[in-house]
Amino acid sequence: MPRNMAPATIASHRDLVQYWVSDASPVNEAAPKGYIERFIHSEIYREHTDVNSVIHSHSLGVLPFANSRHSTPVFDISKYYGPDDTRDLLIRNADLGQQLASYFSVDRDVREESIQRQVPYAVVLMRGHGFTAVASTIQECVFRAIYTQENAVVQTKAIELSAAYSQMTGDSAKVYYLCEDEIDPAAAMNNAVWDRAWGLWLRQIATEKLYIHEKPHA
Ligand SMILES: [Zn+2]
């Protein structure tokens, strides 16, 4: 993971720190300060051995969904704080990370309501905080994380339009989602095309002045 710094300023491998999956401690004890929430990553890797990439985000576009009720899993940290934990919503220790990691499984008892899907979750929302996405590759995880945000923006607009239409006409309007039998084929289609988006994002980073690039030999 990067050391504790602004993401766009990560310039070379020297800004990366290796951590043990077992307890999120740095492999090199003299490593620079790391992110507090690295337990999100270590505990997901510990529990889900098919996951090779984890992205945690505080995306503004997704936050409204993390703060509302619907069928996507929402991790509510207030259920899991230990007596001595700082109640600031952050995943500050392995116990909280373990609770979050369990939300990616289908056999949790929190699946109490309408969730019927029999596949592990790719994204878990976190109340008042953001979301975490997982995948078997870095590229797929980046694709999921970015499109979690893009889709949240689209869905927000659809909900707003629907509400406005209802108010104007007095008719009830509904938001249309994927049909159940479209979900798996749509996911397979996305998995077949993510490399196009990946190429674009690499190009954006290479040409965007916000990012700092050191030559590999520097
Ligand atoms: Zn966070």
mmCIF file of C-alpha atoms and ligand atoms in Angstrom:
data_model
loop_
_atom_site.group_PDB
_atom_site.id
_atom_site.type_symbol
_atom_site.label_atom_id
_atom_site.label_comp_id
_atom_site.label_asym_id
_atom_site.label_seq_id
_atom_site.Cartn_x
_atom_site.Cartn_y
_atom_site.Cartn_z
ATOM 1 C CA MET A 1 0.000 0.000 0.000
ATOM 2 C CA PRO A 2 1.104 3.616 -0.333
ATOM 3 C CA ARG A 3 2.510 5.268 2.740
ATOM 4 C CA ASN A 4 0.292 7.908 4.341
ATOM 5 C CA MET A 5 0.190 10.557 1.605
ATOM 6 C CA ALA A 6 -2.134 12.181 -0.938
ATOM 7 C CA PRO A 7 -2.866 9.475 -3.542
ATOM 8 C CA ALA A 8 -1.967 11.510 -6.662
ATOM 9 C CA THR A 9 1.450 12.305 -5.206
ATOM 10 C CA ILE A 10 2.558 8.662 -5.069
ATOM 11 C CA ALA A 11 5.511 8.841 -7.424
ATOM 12 C CA SER A 12 7.515 5.629 -7.242
ATOM 13 C CA HIS A 13 7.927 2.258 -5.558
ATOM 14 C CA ARG A 14 9.642 4.094 -2.693
ATOM 15 C CA ASP A 15 6.225 5.422 -1.667
ATOM 16 C CA LEU A 16 4.903 1.894 -1.199
ATOM 17 C CA VAL A 17 4.985 -0.021 2.091
ATOM 18 C CA GLN A 18 4.609 -3.785 2.494
ATOM 19 C CA TYR A 19 2.368 -5.063 5.289
ATOM 20 C CA TRP A 20 1.757 -8.506 6.705
ATOM 21 C CA VAL A 21 -1.729 -9.791 5.929
ATOM 22 C CA SER A 22 -1.798 -11.462 9.358
ATOM 23 C CA ASP A 23 -1.973 -8.221 11.369
ATOM 24 C CA ALA A 24 -1.402 -5.255 8.999
ATOM 25 C CA SER A 25 1.957 -4.516 10.629
ATOM 26 C CA PRO A 26 4.739 -3.257 8.329
ATOM 27 C CA VAL A 27 7.196 -5.878 7.065
ATOM 28 C CA ASN A 28 9.951 -3.338 7.608
ATOM 29 C CA GLU A 29 9.592 -1.906 11.102
ATOM 30 C CA ALA A 30 11.296 1.309 9.987
ATOM 31 C CA ALA A 31 8.667 1.883 7.283
ATOM 32 C CA PRO A 32 7.144 5.374 7.046
ATOM 33 C CA LYS A 33 3.733 6.027 8.607
ATOM 34 C CA GLY A 34 0.896 4.169 6.890
ATOM 35 C CA TYR A 35 -2.851 4.591 6.506
ATOM 36 C CA ILE A 36 -4.874 3.960 9.680
ATOM 37 C CA GLU A 37 -7.465 1.948 7.758
ATOM 38 C CA ARG A 38 -5.065 -0.643 6.322
ATOM 39 C CA PHE A 39 -6.970 -3.223 8.444
ATOM 40 C CA ILE A 40 -9.715 -3.058 5.808
ATOM 41 C CA HIS A 41 -7.268 -4.600 3.358
ATOM 42 C CA SER A 42 -5.540 -7.105 5.635
ATOM 43 C CA GLU A 43 -8.752 -8.564 7.057
ATOM 44 C CA ILE A 44 -10.410 -8.927 3.628
ATOM 45 C CA TYR A 45 -7.312 -10.712 2.305
ATOM 46 C CA ARG A 46 -7.308 -12.954 5.362
ATOM 47 C CA GLU A 47 -10.955 -13.957 5.006
ATOM 48 C CA HIS A 48 -11.290 -14.063 1.204
ATOM 49 C CA THR A 49 -8.346 -15.847 -0.367
ATOM 50 C CA ASP A 50 -9.682 -15.283 -3.909
ATOM 51 C CA VAL A 51 -9.421 -11.500 -3.427
ATOM 52 C CA ASN A 52 -6.150 -9.983 -4.655
ATOM 53 C CA SER A 53 -7.118 -6.316 -4.745
ATOM 54 C CA VAL A 54 -9.050 -4.092 -2.321
ATOM 55 C CA ILE A 55 -10.048 -0.455 -2.870
ATOM 56 C CA HIS A 56 -11.500 1.723 -0.123
ATOM 57 C CA SER A 57 -13.079 5.049 -1.082
ATOM 58 C CA HIS A 58 -14.841 8.056 0.444
ATOM 59 C CA SER A 59 -16.571 8.908 -2.867
ATOM 60 C CA LEU A 60 -19.131 11.697 -2.503
ATOM 61 C CA GLY A 61 -21.296 10.176 -5.234
ATOM 62 C CA VAL A 62 -21.650 6.920 -3.304
ATOM 63 C CA LEU A 63 -22.092 8.339 0.217
ATOM 64 C CA PRO A 64 -25.869 8.995 -0.111
ATOM 65 C CA PHE A 65 -26.357 5.274 -0.765
ATOM 66 C CA ALA A 66 -24.192 4.397 2.239
ATOM 67 C CA ASN A 67 -26.554 6.546 4.317
ATOM 68 C CA SER A 68 -29.852 5.080 3.115
ATOM 69 C CA ARG A 69 -31.742 1.829 3.170
ATOM 70 C CA HIS A 70 -31.766 -0.536 0.182
ATOM 71 C CA SER A 71 -30.712 -4.057 -0.787
ATOM 72 C CA THR A 72 -26.958 -3.434 -1.156
ATOM 73 C CA PRO A 73 -25.073 -4.460 2.011
ATOM 74 C CA VAL A 74 -24.325 -1.488 4.269
ATOM 75 C CA PHE A 75 -21.760 -2.001 7.008
ATOM 76 C CA ASP A 76 -22.868 0.004 10.060
ATOM 77 C CA ILE A 77 -19.799 0.302 12.249
ATOM 78 C CA SER A 78 -21.844 1.436 15.268
ATOM 79 C CA LYS A 79 -22.867 -2.226 15.781
ATOM 80 C CA TYR A 80 -19.253 -3.312 16.182
ATOM 81 C CA TYR A 81 -17.264 -0.713 18.140
ATOM 82 C CA GLY A 82 -15.402 -2.234 21.041
ATOM 83 C CA PRO A 83 -15.618 -0.467 24.422
ATOM 84 C CA ASP A 84 -12.246 1.217 23.913
ATOM 85 C CA ASP A 85 -12.603 2.009 20.204
ATOM 86 C CA THR A 86 -12.524 5.581 18.931
ATOM 87 C CA ARG A 87 -15.984 6.143 17.461
ATOM 88 C CA ASP A 88 -14.923 8.075 14.382
ATOM 89 C CA LEU A 89 -16.194 5.597 11.736
ATOM 90 C CA LEU A 90 -12.662 4.509 10.769
ATOM 91 C CA ILE A 91 -11.571 0.868 10.590
ATOM 92 C CA ARG A 92 -8.800 1.331 13.151
ATOM 93 C CA ASN A 93 -8.143 -2.274 14.149
ATOM 94 C CA ALA A 94 -8.329 -5.901 13.034
ATOM 95 C CA ASP A 95 -11.613 -6.594 14.861
ATOM 96 C CA LEU A 96 -13.453 -3.886 12.935
ATOM 97 C CA GLY A 97 -11.725 -4.984 9.723
ATOM 98 C CA GLN A 98 -12.870 -8.551 10.312
ATOM 99 C CA GLN A 99 -16.483 -7.446 10.745
ATOM 100 C CA LEU A 100 -16.346 -5.483 7.509
ATOM 101 C CA ALA A 101 -14.687 -8.393 5.675
ATOM 102 C CA SER A 102 -17.552 -10.683 6.691
ATOM 103 C CA TYR A 103 -20.027 -8.480 4.794
ATOM 104 C CA PHE A 104 -18.557 -9.686 1.493
ATOM 105 C CA SER A 105 -19.800 -13.210 2.226
ATOM 106 C CA VAL A 106 -23.319 -14.366 1.451
ATOM 107 C CA ASP A 107 -23.788 -16.428 4.579
ATOM 108 C CA ARG A 108 -23.878 -13.573 7.042
ATOM 109 C CA ASP A 109 -26.925 -13.264 9.213
ATOM 110 C CA VAL A 110 -27.209 -9.613 8.108
ATOM 111 C CA ARG A 111 -28.683 -10.931 4.863
ATOM 112 C CA GLU A 112 -31.933 -10.878 6.721
ATOM 113 C CA GLU A 113 -34.016 -9.178 4.087
ATOM 114 C CA SER A 114 -34.469 -9.289 0.357
ATOM 115 C CA ILE A 115 -31.017 -10.290 -0.779
ATOM 116 C CA GLN A 116 -31.203 -13.515 -2.732
ATOM 117 C CA ARG A 117 -28.014 -13.530 -4.807
ATOM 118 C CA GLN A 118 -25.736 -16.508 -4.350
ATOM 119 C CA VAL A 119 -22.423 -14.838 -5.191
ATOM 120 C CA PRO A 120 -20.071 -13.000 -2.861
ATOM 121 C CA TYR A 121 -20.456 -9.240 -2.878
ATOM 122 C CA ALA A 122 -18.044 -7.116 -4.898
ATOM 123 C CA VAL A 123 -18.882 -3.892 -3.063
ATOM 124 C CA VAL A 124 -19.925 -3.132 0.503
ATOM 125 C CA LEU A 125 -21.147 0.339 1.466
ATOM 126 C CA MET A 126 -20.073 1.801 4.813
ATOM 127 C CA ARG A 127 -22.497 4.040 6.685
ATOM 128 C CA GLY A 128 -21.407 7.670 6.902
ATOM 129 C CA HIS A 129 -18.049 6.751 5.451
ATOM 130 C CA GLY A 130 -17.836 5.372 1.892
ATOM 131 C CA PHE A 131 -17.414 1.952 0.335
ATOM 132 C CA THR A 132 -14.962 -0.876 -0.214
ATOM 133 C CA ALA A 133 -14.640 -2.887 -3.454
ATOM 134 C CA VAL A 134 -12.845 -6.209 -3.975
ATOM 135 C CA ALA A 135 -11.747 -8.256 -7.007
ATOM 136 C CA SER A 136 -9.290 -10.920 -8.049
ATOM 137 C CA THR A 137 -7.160 -8.439 -10.029
ATOM 138 C CA ILE A 138 -6.114 -4.806 -9.578
ATOM 139 C CA GLN A 139 -7.597 -3.837 -12.952
ATOM 140 C CA GLU A 140 -10.989 -5.347 -12.201
ATOM 141 C CA CYS A 141 -11.041 -3.760 -8.757
ATOM 142 C CA VAL A 142 -10.293 -0.296 -10.170
ATOM 143 C CA PHE A 143 -13.039 -0.831 -12.756
ATOM 144 C CA ARG A 144 -15.521 -1.783 -10.035
ATOM 145 C CA ALA A 145 -14.565 1.105 -7.774
ATOM 146 C CA ILE A 146 -14.821 3.734 -10.494
ATOM 147 C CA TYR A 147 -18.100 2.370 -11.825
ATOM 148 C CA THR A 148 -19.546 2.110 -8.321
ATOM 149 C CA GLN A 149 -19.185 5.878 -8.259
ATOM 150 C CA GLU A 150 -20.374 6.436 -11.851
ATOM 151 C CA ASN A 151 -23.402 4.207 -11.339
ATOM 152 C CA ALA A 152 -24.244 5.901 -8.047
ATOM 153 C CA VAL A 153 -24.354 9.254 -9.865
ATOM 154 C CA VAL A 154 -26.623 7.833 -12.583
ATOM 155 C CA GLN A 155 -28.883 6.158 -10.041
ATOM 156 C CA THR A 156 -29.152 9.366 -7.998
ATOM 157 C CA LYS A 157 -30.259 11.286 -11.106
ATOM 158 C CA ALA A 158 -32.778 8.577 -12.009
ATOM 159 C CA ILE A 159 -34.262 8.735 -8.496
ATOM 160 C CA GLU A 160 -34.429 12.550 -8.660
ATOM 161 C CA LEU A 161 -36.072 12.502 -12.103
ATOM 162 C CA SER A 162 -38.554 9.907 -10.998
ATOM 163 C CA ALA A 163 -39.471 11.937 -7.908
ATOM 164 C CA ALA A 164 -39.790 15.125 -9.979
ATOM 165 C CA TYR A 165 -42.030 13.371 -12.520
ATOM 166 C CA SER A 166 -44.254 12.070 -9.750
ATOM 167 C CA GLN A 167 -44.545 15.537 -8.247
ATOM 168 C CA MET A 168 -45.352 17.185 -11.604
ATOM 169 C CA THR A 169 -47.895 14.682 -12.838
ATOM 170 C CA GLY A 170 -49.278 13.170 -9.679
ATOM 171 C CA ASP A 171 -48.540 9.756 -11.191
ATOM 172 C CA SER A 172 -46.196 7.434 -9.395
ATOM 173 C CA ALA A 173 -42.991 6.880 -11.341
ATOM 174 C CA LYS A 174 -40.497 4.111 -10.796
ATOM 175 C CA VAL A 175 -36.788 3.737 -11.349
ATOM 176 C CA TYR A 176 -35.916 0.823 -13.635
ATOM 177 C CA TYR A 177 -33.011 -1.397 -12.622
ATOM 178 C CA LEU A 178 -31.400 -4.425 -14.266
ATOM 179 C CA CYS A 179 -33.675 -7.449 -14.444
ATOM 180 C CA GLU A 180 -32.509 -10.391 -12.369
ATOM 181 C CA ASP A 181 -31.597 -12.398 -15.477
ATOM 182 C CA GLU A 182 -29.541 -9.500 -16.872
ATOM 183 C CA ILE A 183 -27.174 -9.257 -13.901
ATOM 184 C CA ASP A 184 -24.764 -12.126 -14.631
ATOM 185 C CA PRO A 185 -24.565 -11.540 -18.437
ATOM 186 C CA ALA A 186 -23.990 -7.813 -17.827
ATOM 187 C CA ALA A 187 -21.200 -8.639 -15.348
ATOM 188 C CA ALA A 188 -19.600 -11.007 -17.889
ATOM 189 C CA MET A 189 -19.783 -8.308 -20.555
ATOM 190 C CA ASN A 190 -18.104 -5.801 -18.217
ATOM 191 C CA ASN A 191 -15.352 -8.297 -17.403
ATOM 192 C CA ALA A 192 -14.653 -8.691 -21.121
ATOM 193 C CA VAL A 193 -14.163 -4.968 -21.790
ATOM 194 C CA TRP A 194 -12.496 -3.449 -18.726
ATOM 195 C CA ASP A 195 -9.122 -3.308 -20.506
ATOM 196 C CA ARG A 196 -10.368 -0.464 -22.712
ATOM 197 C CA ALA A 197 -11.218 1.647 -19.674
ATOM 198 C CA TRP A 198 -7.942 0.623 -18.001
ATOM 199 C CA GLY A 199 -5.955 1.912 -20.998
ATOM 200 C CA LEU A 200 -7.784 5.228 -20.821
ATOM 201 C CA TRP A 201 -7.143 5.633 -17.089
ATOM 202 C CA LEU A 202 -3.425 4.896 -17.515
ATOM 203 C CA ARG A 203 -3.282 7.546 -20.232
ATOM 204 C CA GLN A 204 -5.116 10.062 -18.046
ATOM 205 C CA ILE A 205 -2.635 9.530 -15.209
ATOM 206 C CA ALA A 206 0.330 9.827 -17.584
ATOM 207 C CA THR A 207 -0.907 13.143 -19.016
ATOM 208 C CA GLU A 208 -2.580 14.744 -15.985
ATOM 209 C CA LYS A 209 -0.322 17.280 -14.248
ATOM 210 C CA LEU A 210 -1.842 16.502 -10.850
ATOM 211 C CA TYR A 211 0.086 13.219 -10.739
ATOM 212 C CA ILE A 212 3.799 13.086 -9.983
ATOM 213 C CA HIS A 213 5.920 10.678 -12.009
ATOM 214 C CA GLU A 214 9.454 9.693 -11.200
ATOM 215 C CA LYS A 215 11.500 7.899 -13.825
ATOM 216 C CA PRO A 216 12.047 4.248 -12.801
ATOM 217 C CA HIS A 217 15.826 4.807 -12.564
ATOM 218 C CA ALA A 218 15.536 8.067 -10.569
HETATM 219 ZN ZN ZN B 1 -12.151 5.347 5.114
#
